[in-house]
Amino acid sequence: NAGVTQTPKFRILKIGQSMTLQCTQDMNHNYMYWYRQDPGMGLKLIYYSVGAGITDKGEVPNGYNVSRSTTEDFPLRLELAAPSQTSVYFCASSYDRENEQYFGPGTRLTVT
Amino acid sequence: AQTVTQSQPEMSVQEAETVTLSCTYDTSESNYYLFWYKQPPSRQMILVIRQEAYKQQNATENRFSVNFQKAAKSFSLKISDSQLGDTAMYFCACRVYSGGSNYKLTFGKGTLLTVNP
């Protein structure tokens, strides 16, 4: 099992550009999550999904969109990138809400 | 709103010694989970230990153990026989799920632990 994979590892965007961060898990987990980690801070939940076709907002959803068309994939879309979105983004998954979350390696995004 | 506070931005310990990382939290929910995550320089987030709030017994995972004081809302992590590979940022987190879309996972700001040879 590869676990949770994320692409790309690094990306530099110009203000106003858009991009999609990819996340895939091969553990047949129902729950998937997107977090951002700003320098010197803990993780903050952006969006989460409890299964294919079901998504919900976390603590900091503004400026992002997600979709969950399959169990495996949970892409995060940034529209009109802003410098405030410069961060490290982590995707995670878990079998259900009770169990351990497995994290991907992260994507470092810089918006200039 | 729930909060998680880690009052020690940095700590250091000698190899083979014991170190305790502090964490306090605040939540109005009665059903919650507490976690310690480790983030080494590779940035990968790794679960160290978890504690269900309804369990009185402190969780233990090999060299890692917690001191869960529910009334004081304290959740400290003790690392025994520290190893160089324990050098990492450690995050305390509190997870609450009260049904529907009410899912909250709150992290502290982290404690950078350095294990010295």
Coordinates of N, CA and C in Angstrom, one line a residue:
Chain A
N1 N 0.8 -1.2 0.0 CA 0.0 0.0 0.0 C 0.9 1.3 0.0
A2 N 0.5 2.2 -0.8 CA 1.2 3.5 -0.9 C 0.7 4.4 0.3
G3 N -0.5 4.2 0.8 CA -1.0 5.0 1.8 C -1.7 6.2 1.2
V4 N -1.3 7.4 1.7 CA -1.9 8.6 1.2 C -0.8 9.3 0.4
T5 N -1.1 9.6 -0.9 CA -0.2 10.3 -1.7 C -0.7 11.6 -2.2
Q6 N 0.2 12.6 -2.3 CA -0.2 14.0 -2.7 C 0.7 14.4 -3.8
T7 N 0.1 15.1 -4.7 CA 0.9 15.8 -5.8 C 0.3 17.2 -6.0
P8 N 1.2 18.2 -6.3 CA 2.7 18.1 -6.4 C 3.3 18.2 -5.0
K9 N 4.5 18.1 -4.8 CA 5.2 18.3 -3.6 C 5.5 19.8 -3.3
F10 N 5.7 20.5 -4.4 CA 6.0 21.9 -4.3 C 5.3 22.6 -5.4
R11 N 4.9 23.9 -5.2 CA 4.3 24.7 -6.3 C 4.4 26.1 -5.9
I12 N 4.7 26.9 -6.9 CA 4.7 28.4 -6.8 C 3.6 28.9 -7.7
L13 N 2.7 29.7 -7.2 CA 1.6 30.3 -8.0 C 1.7 31.8 -7.9
K14 N 1.2 32.4 -9.0 CA 1.1 33.8 -9.0 C -0.3 34.2 -8.5
I15 N -0.4 35.3 -7.9 CA -1.7 35.8 -7.4 C -2.8 35.7 -8.5
G16 N -3.9 35.2 -8.2 CA -5.0 35.1 -9.1 C -5.1 33.8 -9.9
Q17 N -4.0 33.0 -9.9 CA -4.0 31.8 -10.6 C -4.8 30.7 -9.8
S18 N -5.1 29.6 -10.5 CA -5.8 28.5 -9.9 C -5.0 27.3 -10.0
M19 N -5.3 26.3 -9.1 CA -4.7 25.0 -9.2 C -5.4 24.0 -8.4
T20 N -5.2 22.8 -8.7 CA -5.7 21.7 -7.9 C -4.7 20.8 -7.2
L21 N -4.8 20.6 -6.0 CA -3.9 19.7 -5.2 C -4.6 18.4 -5.2
Q22 N -3.8 17.4 -5.6 CA -4.3 16.0 -5.7 C -4.0 15.2 -4.5
C23 N -5.0 14.4 -4.1 CA -4.8 13.5 -2.9 C -5.5 12.2 -3.3
T24 N -4.7 11.1 -3.1 CA -5.2 9.7 -3.3 C -4.8 8.8 -2.2
Q25 N -5.8 8.0 -1.8 CA -5.5 7.0 -0.8 C -5.9 5.6 -1.3
D26 N -5.1 4.6 -0.9 CA -5.4 3.2 -1.4 C -5.8 2.3 -0.3
M27 N -6.3 2.8 0.8 CA -6.6 2.0 2.0 C -8.1 1.8 2.1
N28 N -8.9 2.2 1.1 CA -10.3 2.1 1.2 C -11.0 2.8 2.4
H29 N -10.4 4.0 2.7 CA -10.9 4.7 3.8 C -12.1 5.6 3.4
N30 N -13.0 5.7 4.3 CA -14.2 6.5 4.0 C -14.0 8.0 4.2
Y31 N -13.2 8.3 5.2 CA -13.1 9.7 5.6 C -11.8 10.2 5.0
M32 N -11.9 11.4 4.4 CA -10.7 12.1 3.9 C -10.8 13.6 4.4
Y33 N -9.6 14.2 4.5 CA -9.4 15.5 5.1 C -8.4 16.3 4.4
W34 N -8.6 17.6 4.4 CA -7.6 18.6 3.9 C -7.3 19.5 5.0
Y35 N -6.0 19.7 5.3 CA -5.5 20.6 6.3 C -4.5 21.6 5.7
R36 N -4.3 22.7 6.3 CA -3.2 23.6 6.0 C -2.4 23.9 7.3
Q37 N -1.1 24.0 7.1 CA -0.2 24.3 8.2 C 0.6 25.5 7.9
D38 N 0.3 26.6 8.6 CA 1.0 27.8 8.5 C 2.3 27.8 9.3
P39 N 3.3 28.6 9.0 CA 4.6 28.5 9.8 C 4.4 28.7 11.2
G40 N 4.9 27.8 12.0 CA 4.9 27.9 13.5 C 3.5 27.6 14.1
M41 N 2.6 27.0 13.3 CA 1.3 26.7 13.8 C 0.9 25.3 13.6
G42 N -0.1 24.9 14.3 CA -0.6 23.5 14.1 C -1.5 23.5 12.8
L43 N -2.1 22.3 12.6 CA -2.9 22.1 11.4 C -4.3 22.7 11.6
K44 N -4.8 23.2 10.5 CA -6.2 23.7 10.5 C -7.0 23.0 9.4
L45 N -8.2 22.5 9.8 CA -9.0 21.7 8.9 C -9.7 22.6 7.9
I46 N -9.5 22.3 6.6 CA -10.1 23.1 5.5 C -11.5 22.5 5.1
Y47 N -11.4 21.3 4.7 CA -12.6 20.5 4.3 C -12.4 19.0 4.7
Y48 N -13.5 18.3 4.8 CA -13.4 16.9 5.0 C -14.6 16.2 4.3
S49 N -14.4 14.9 4.1 CA -15.4 14.1 3.4 C -15.6 12.8 4.2
V50 N -16.9 12.4 4.3 CA -17.2 11.2 5.0 C -17.5 10.0 4.1
G51 N -17.4 10.3 2.8 CA -17.6 9.3 1.8 C -17.8 9.9 0.4
A52 N -17.8 9.1 -0.6 CA -17.9 9.6 -2.0 C -19.2 10.4 -2.1
G53 N -19.1 11.6 -2.7 CA -20.2 12.5 -2.9 C -20.6 13.3 -1.7
I54 N -19.9 13.2 -0.6 CA -20.3 13.9 0.6 C -19.1 14.7 1.1
T55 N -19.2 16.1 1.2 CA -18.1 16.9 1.7 C -18.7 17.9 2.6
D56 N -17.8 18.4 3.5 CA -18.3 19.5 4.4 C -17.2 20.4 4.8
K57 N -17.5 21.6 5.3 CA -16.5 22.6 5.6 C -15.9 22.3 6.9
G58 N -14.6 22.7 7.0 CA -13.9 22.6 8.3 C -13.8 24.0 8.8
E59 N -12.7 24.3 9.4 CA -12.5 25.6 10.2 C -12.2 26.7 9.2
V60 N -11.4 26.4 8.1 CA -11.0 27.5 7.2 C -11.2 27.2 5.8
P61 N -12.5 27.1 5.3 CA -12.8 26.7 4.0 C -12.8 27.8 2.9
N62 N -12.7 29.1 3.3 CA -12.8 30.1 2.3 C -11.7 30.1 1.4
G63 N -12.0 30.2 0.1 CA -11.0 30.3 -1.0 C -10.6 28.9 -1.5
Y64 N -11.3 27.9 -1.0 CA -11.1 26.5 -1.5 C -12.4 25.8 -1.9
N65 N -12.2 24.8 -2.7 CA -13.3 23.9 -3.0 C -12.8 22.5 -3.1
V66 N -13.7 21.6 -2.8 CA -13.4 20.1 -2.9 C -14.5 19.4 -3.6
S67 N -14.1 18.2 -4.0 CA -15.1 17.2 -4.6 C -14.6 15.8 -4.2
R68 N -15.6 14.9 -4.1 CA -15.2 13.5 -3.8 C -16.1 12.6 -4.7
S69 N -15.6 12.4 -5.9 CA -16.4 11.5 -6.8 C -16.1 10.1 -6.6
T70 N -14.9 9.7 -6.0 CA -14.6 8.3 -5.8 C -14.1 8.2 -4.3
T71 N -14.0 7.0 -3.8 CA -13.5 6.8 -2.5 C -12.0 7.1 -2.4
E72 N -11.3 6.9 -3.5 CA -9.8 7.1 -3.4 C -9.4 8.5 -3.5
D73 N -10.1 9.4 -4.2 CA -9.6 10.7 -4.5 C -10.3 11.8 -3.8
F74 N -9.5 12.8 -3.4 CA -10.2 14.0 -2.8 C -9.4 15.2 -3.1
P75 N -9.5 15.8 -4.3 CA -8.8 16.9 -4.8 C -9.2 18.2 -4.1
L76 N -8.3 19.1 -3.9 CA -8.5 20.4 -3.3 C -8.3 21.5 -4.4
R77 N -9.2 22.3 -4.6 CA -9.1 23.3 -5.7 C -9.0 24.7 -5.0
L78 N -7.9 25.4 -5.5 CA -7.7 26.8 -5.1 C -8.1 27.7 -6.3
E79 N -9.1 28.6 -6.1 CA -9.5 29.5 -7.1 C -8.9 30.9 -6.8
L80 N -8.4 31.6 -7.7 CA -7.9 33.0 -7.5 C -7.0 33.0 -6.3
A81 N -5.8 32.3 -6.4 CA -4.9 32.2 -5.3 C -4.5 33.6 -4.8
A82 N -4.3 33.6 -3.4 CA -3.9 34.8 -2.7 C -2.7 34.5 -1.8
P83 N -1.9 35.5 -1.5 CA -0.7 35.3 -0.7 C -1.1 34.6 0.7
S84 N -2.3 34.9 1.2 CA -2.7 34.3 2.5 C -2.8 32.7 2.4
Q85 N -2.8 32.2 1.1 CA -2.9 30.8 1.0 C -1.6 30.1 0.9
T86 N -0.5 30.9 1.1 CA 0.8 30.3 1.2 C 0.9 29.4 2.4
S87 N 1.2 28.2 2.3 CA 1.1 27.2 3.4 C 1.6 25.9 3.0
V88 N 1.6 25.0 3.9 CA 1.8 23.6 3.6 C 0.5 22.9 3.7
Y89 N 0.1 22.1 2.7 CA -1.2 21.5 2.7 C -1.0 20.0 2.9
F90 N -1.8 19.4 3.8 CA -1.8 18.0 4.1 C -3.1 17.4 3.9
C91 N -3.1 16.3 3.2 CA -4.3 15.4 3.0 C -4.2 14.3 4.0
A92 N -5.3 13.8 4.5 CA -5.3 12.7 5.4 C -6.5 11.8 5.2
S93 N -6.5 10.6 5.7 CA -7.7 9.7 5.5 C -7.8 8.9 6.8
S94 N -9.0 8.4 7.0 CA -9.2 7.4 8.1 C -10.4 6.5 7.7
Y95 N -10.4 5.4 8.3 CA -11.5 4.4 8.0 C -12.9 5.0 8.4
D96 N -12.9 5.5 9.6 CA -14.1 6.2 10.1 C -13.7 7.3 11.0
R97 N -14.6 7.9 11.7 CA -14.3 9.1 12.5 C -13.6 8.7 13.8
E98 N -13.7 7.4 14.1 CA -13.1 7.0 15.4 C -11.6 6.6 15.2
N99 N -11.2 6.2 14.0 CA -9.9 5.7 13.9 C -8.8 6.7 13.5
E100 N -7.6 6.2 13.5 CA -6.4 7.0 13.2 C -6.5 7.6 11.9
Q101 N -6.0 8.9 11.8 CA -5.9 9.5 10.5 C -4.5 9.3 10.0
Y102 N -4.4 8.9 8.7 CA -3.1 8.7 8.0 C -2.8 9.9 7.1
F103 N -1.7 10.5 7.3 CA -1.4 11.8 6.6 C -0.5 11.5 5.3
G104 N -0.7 12.3 4.3 CA 0.2 12.4 3.2 C 1.4 13.2 3.5
P105 N 2.4 13.3 2.6 CA 3.6 14.0 2.9 C 3.6 15.5 2.8
G106 N 2.4 16.0 2.3 CA 2.3 17.4 2.2 C 2.7 18.1 0.9
T107 N 2.1 19.2 0.6 CA 2.4 20.0 -0.6 C 2.7 21.4 -0.1
R108 N 3.9 21.9 -0.4 CA 4.3 23.2 0.0 C 3.9 24.2 -1.1
L109 N 3.0 25.1 -0.8 CA 2.5 26.1 -1.8 C 2.9 27.5 -1.5
T110 N 3.4 28.2 -2.4 CA 3.8 29.6 -2.3 C 3.0 30.4 -3.3
V111 N 2.4 31.4 -2.8 CA 1.6 32.3 -3.7 C 2.3 33.7 -3.7
T112 N 2.8 34.2 -4.8 CA 3.5 35.4 -4.9 C 2.9 36.4 -5.9
Chain B
A1 N -16.2 27.3 21.1 CA -15.0 27.0 20.3 C -14.0 26.2 21.3
Q2 N -13.3 25.3 20.7 CA -12.3 24.6 21.5 C -10.9 25.1 21.2
T3 N -10.1 25.0 22.2 CA -8.7 25.5 22.1 C -7.8 24.4 22.6
V4 N -6.6 24.4 22.1 CA -5.5 23.6 22.5 C -4.3 24.4 22.7
T5 N -3.7 24.3 23.9 CA -2.5 25.2 24.2 C -1.3 24.4 24.6
Q6 N -0.2 24.6 23.9 CA 1.1 24.0 24.2 C 2.0 25.1 24.7
S7 N 2.3 25.2 25.9 CA 3.0 26.3 26.5 C 4.5 26.3 26.3
Q8 N 5.0 25.2 25.8 CA 6.5 25.0 25.6 C 6.8 25.0 24.1
P9 N 7.3 26.2 23.6 CA 7.6 26.2 22.2 C 8.8 25.3 21.8
E10 N 9.7 25.2 22.7 CA 10.9 24.3 22.5 C 11.3 23.6 23.8
M11 N 11.8 22.4 23.6 CA 12.4 21.7 24.7 C 13.6 20.8 24.2
S12 N 14.5 20.5 25.1 CA 15.6 19.6 24.7 C 15.8 18.6 25.9
V13 N 16.3 17.5 25.5 CA 16.6 16.4 26.4 C 17.8 15.6 26.0
Q14 N 18.5 15.1 26.9 CA 19.6 14.2 26.6 C 19.1 12.8 26.2
E15 N 19.8 12.2 25.3 CA 19.5 10.8 24.9 C 19.4 9.9 26.1
A16 N 18.4 9.1 26.1 CA 18.1 8.1 27.2 C 17.4 8.7 28.4
E17 N 17.2 10.0 28.4 CA 16.5 10.6 29.6 C 15.0 10.7 29.2
T18 N 14.3 11.1 30.2 CA 12.8 11.2 30.1 C 12.4 12.7 30.0
V19 N 11.4 13.0 29.2 CA 11.0 14.3 29.0 C 9.4 14.3 28.9
T20 N 8.8 15.4 29.4 CA 7.4 15.5 29.4 C 7.0 16.8 28.7
L21 N 6.1 16.7 27.7 CA 5.5 17.8 27.0 C 4.1 18.1 27.5
S22 N 3.9 19.4 27.7 CA 2.6 19.8 28.3 C 1.6 20.2 27.2
C23 N 0.3 20.0 27.6 CA -0.8 20.3 26.7 C -2.0 20.6 27.6
T24 N -2.7 21.7 27.4 CA -4.0 21.9 28.0 C -5.0 22.2 26.9
Y25 N -6.2 21.8 27.2 CA -7.3 22.0 26.2 C -8.5 22.5 26.8
D26 N -9.4 23.0 26.0 CA -10.7 23.5 26.5 C -11.8 23.1 25.5
T27 N -12.8 22.4 25.9 CA -13.9 22.1 25.0 C -15.2 22.0 25.9
S28 N -16.3 22.3 25.3 CA -17.6 22.2 26.0 C -18.2 20.8 25.7
E29 N -17.6 20.1 24.8 CA -18.2 18.8 24.5 C -17.8 17.7 25.6
S30 N -18.6 16.7 25.7 CA -18.3 15.7 26.7 C -17.6 14.5 26.0
N31 N -17.8 14.4 24.7 CA -17.3 13.2 24.0 C -16.2 13.7 23.1
Y32 N -14.9 13.4 23.4 CA -13.9 13.9 22.6 C -12.7 13.0 22.7
Y33 N -11.7 13.2 21.7 CA -10.5 12.4 21.7 C -9.3 13.3 21.7
L34 N -8.3 12.9 22.3 CA -7.0 13.7 22.4 C -5.9 12.9 21.7
F35 N -5.0 13.6 21.1 CA -4.0 13.0 20.3 C -2.6 13.7 20.5
W36 N -1.6 13.0 20.4 CA -0.3 13.6 20.2 C 0.2 13.1 18.8
Y37 N 0.6 14.1 18.0 CA 1.2 13.8 16.7 C 2.7 14.2 16.7
K38 N 3.5 13.5 15.9 CA 4.9 13.8 15.8 C 5.1 14.2 14.3
Q39 N 5.9 15.3 14.1 CA 6.2 15.8 12.8 C 7.7 16.0 12.7
P40 N 8.4 15.0 12.2 CA 9.8 15.1 12.0 C 10.2 16.0 10.9
P41 N 11.5 16.3 10.6 CA 11.8 17.2 9.5 C 11.3 16.8 8.2
S42 N 11.0 15.5 8.0 CA 10.4 15.1 6.7 C 9.0 15.7 6.5
R43 N 8.4 16.3 7.5 CA 7.0 16.9 7.5 C 5.9 15.9 7.7
Q44 N 6.2 14.6 7.6 CA 5.1 13.6 7.7 C 4.5 13.7 9.1
M45 N 3.2 13.7 9.2 CA 2.5 13.7 10.5 C 2.3 12.3 10.9
I46 N 2.8 11.9 12.1 CA 2.7 10.6 12.6 C 2.0 10.5 13.9
L47 N 0.9 9.7 14.0 CA 0.2 9.6 15.3 C 1.1 8.9 16.3
V48 N 1.3 9.5 17.5 CA 2.1 8.9 18.5 C 1.2 8.2 19.5
I49 N 0.1 8.8 19.9 CA -0.7 8.2 20.9 C -2.1 8.9 20.9
R50 N -3.1 8.2 21.3 CA -4.4 8.8 21.4 C -5.1 8.4 22.7
Q51 N -6.0 9.2 23.2 CA -6.7 9.0 24.4 C -8.2 9.3 24.2
E52 N -9.1 8.4 24.5 CA -10.5 8.7 24.5 C -10.9 9.3 25.8
A53 N -11.7 10.4 25.8 CA -12.0 11.1 27.0 C -12.7 10.3 28.0
Y54 N -13.5 9.3 27.5 CA -14.3 8.6 28.5 C -13.5 7.5 29.2
K55 N -12.3 7.3 28.8 CA -11.4 6.3 29.4 C -10.6 6.9 30.5
Q56 N -10.6 6.4 31.7 CA -9.8 7.0 32.8 C -8.4 6.5 32.8
Q57 N -8.1 5.3 32.2 CA -6.8 4.8 32.2 C -6.0 5.6 31.2
N58 N -4.8 5.9 31.6 CA -3.9 6.7 30.7 C -3.3 5.7 29.6
A59 N -3.3 6.3 28.3 CA -2.8 5.5 27.2 C -1.3 5.4 27.3
T60 N -0.8 4.2 26.8 CA 0.6 4.0 26.7 C 0.9 3.3 25.4
E61 N 2.0 3.7 24.7 CA 2.5 3.1 23.5 C 4.0 3.0 23.6
N62 N 4.5 1.8 24.1 CA 5.9 1.6 24.2 C 6.5 2.7 25.1
R63 N 7.4 3.5 24.6 CA 8.1 4.5 25.4 C 7.3 5.8 25.6
F64 N 6.1 5.8 25.0 CA 5.3 7.0 25.1 C 4.1 6.8 26.0
S65 N 3.8 7.7 26.9 CA 2.6 7.6 27.7 C 2.1 9.0 28.0
V66 N 0.8 9.0 28.4 CA 0.2 10.3 28.6 C -0.3 10.3 30.1
N67 N -0.4 11.6 30.6 CA -1.0 11.8 31.9 C -2.2 12.7 31.6
F68 N -3.4 12.0 31.6 CA -4.7 12.6 31.2 C -5.4 13.0 32.5
Q69 N -5.5 14.3 32.7 CA -6.2 14.8 33.9 C -7.5 15.5 33.4
K70 N -8.6 14.8 33.3 CA -9.8 15.3 32.7 C -10.3 16.6 33.4
A71 N -10.4 16.6 34.7 CA -10.9 17.7 35.4 C -10.1 19.0 35.2
A72 N -8.8 18.8 35.1 CA -7.9 19.9 34.8 C -7.7 20.2 33.4
K73 N -8.3 19.4 32.5 CA -8.2 19.5 31.0 C -6.7 19.6 30.6
S74 N -6.0 18.6 31.1 CA -4.5 18.5 30.9 C -4.2 17.2 30.2
F75 N -3.3 17.2 29.3 CA -3.0 16.0 28.5 C -1.5 16.0 28.1
S76 N -0.7 15.6 29.1 CA 0.8 15.7 28.8 C 1.3 14.4 28.3
L77 N 2.4 14.5 27.5 CA 3.1 13.4 26.9 C 4.4 13.1 27.5
K78 N 4.6 11.9 28.0 CA 5.9 11.6 28.5 C 6.7 10.6 27.6
I79 N 7.9 11.0 27.3 CA 8.7 10.1 26.4 C 9.9 9.6 27.3
S80 N 9.9 8.3 27.4 CA 11.0 7.7 28.3 C 12.1 7.2 27.3
D81 N 13.3 7.1 27.9 CA 14.4 6.6 27.2 C 14.5 7.3 25.8
S82 N 14.6 8.6 25.8 CA 14.6 9.4 24.6 C 15.6 8.9 23.6
Q83 N 15.3 8.9 22.4 CA 16.2 8.5 21.3 C 16.4 9.7 20.3
L84 N 17.5 9.7 19.6 CA 17.7 10.7 18.6 C 16.6 10.9 17.6
G85 N 16.0 9.8 17.3 CA 14.9 9.8 16.3 C 13.6 10.4 16.8
D86 N 13.6 10.7 18.1 CA 12.4 11.4 18.7 C 12.5 12.9 18.4
T87 N 13.6 13.4 17.9 CA 13.7 14.8 17.5 C 12.6 15.1 16.5
A88 N 11.7 16.1 16.8 CA 10.6 16.4 16.0 C 9.8 17.5 16.6
M89 N 8.8 18.0 15.8 CA 7.8 18.9 16.4 C 6.7 18.0 16.8
Y90 N 6.2 18.2 18.0 CA 5.1 17.4 18.6 C 3.8 18.3 18.8
F91 N 2.7 17.8 18.2 CA 1.5 18.5 18.3 C 0.5 17.8 19.1
C92 N -0.2 18.5 20.0 CA -1.3 18.0 20.7 C -2.6 18.4 20.0
A93 N -3.6 17.5 20.0 CA -4.8 17.8 19.2 C -6.0 17.3 19.9
C94 N -7.1 18.0 19.7 CA -8.4 17.5 20.3 C -9.4 17.4 19.2
R95 N -10.1 16.3 19.2 CA -11.1 16.0 18.1 C -12.5 15.8 18.8
V96 N -13.4 16.6 18.2 CA -14.8 16.5 18.7 C -15.7 16.2 17.5
Y97 N -16.6 15.3 17.7 CA -17.6 15.0 16.6 C -18.9 14.8 17.3
S98 N -19.8 15.8 17.1 CA -21.1 15.7 17.8 C -22.3 15.5 16.8
G99 N -21.9 14.9 15.7 CA -23.0 14.5 14.7 C -23.2 15.5 13.6
G100 N -23.7 15.0 12.5 CA -24.0 15.9 11.4 C -22.7 16.4 10.8
S101 N -22.7 17.7 10.6 CA -21.5 18.3 10.0 C -20.6 18.9 11.1
N102 N -20.9 18.7 12.3 CA -20.1 19.3 13.4 C -18.9 18.4 13.8
Y103 N -17.9 18.6 12.9 CA -16.6 17.9 13.1 C -15.5 19.0 13.4
K104 N -14.9 18.8 14.5 CA -13.8 19.8 14.8 C -12.6 19.1 15.3
L105 N -11.5 19.5 14.7 CA -10.2 19.0 15.1 C -9.3 20.2 15.3
T106 N -8.8 20.4 16.5 CA -8.0 21.5 16.8 C -6.6 21.1 17.2
F107 N -5.6 21.7 16.7 CA -4.2 21.4 17.0 C -3.7 22.6 17.8
G108 N -2.7 22.2 18.7 CA -1.9 23.2 19.3 C -0.8 23.7 18.4
K109 N 0.0 24.7 18.8 CA 1.0 25.3 18.0 C 2.2 24.4 17.9
G110 N 2.4 23.5 18.8 CA 3.5 22.5 18.7 C 4.6 22.8 19.7
T111 N 5.3 21.8 20.0 CA 6.6 21.9 20.8 C 7.7 21.2 20.0
L112 N 8.7 22.0 19.8 CA 9.9 21.4 19.1 C 10.8 20.7 20.1
L113 N 10.9 19.4 20.0 CA 11.7 18.6 20.9 C 13.0 18.2 20.2
T114 N 14.1 18.5 20.9 CA 15.4 18.1 20.4 C 16.1 17.2 21.3
V115 N 16.5 16.0 20.8 CA 17.2 15.0 21.7 C 18.6 15.1 21.3
N116 N 19.4 15.4 22.4 CA 20.9 15.6 22.2 C 21.6 14.4 22.5
P117 N 22.7 14.1 21.8 CA 23.5 12.9 22.0 C 24.4 13.0 23.3

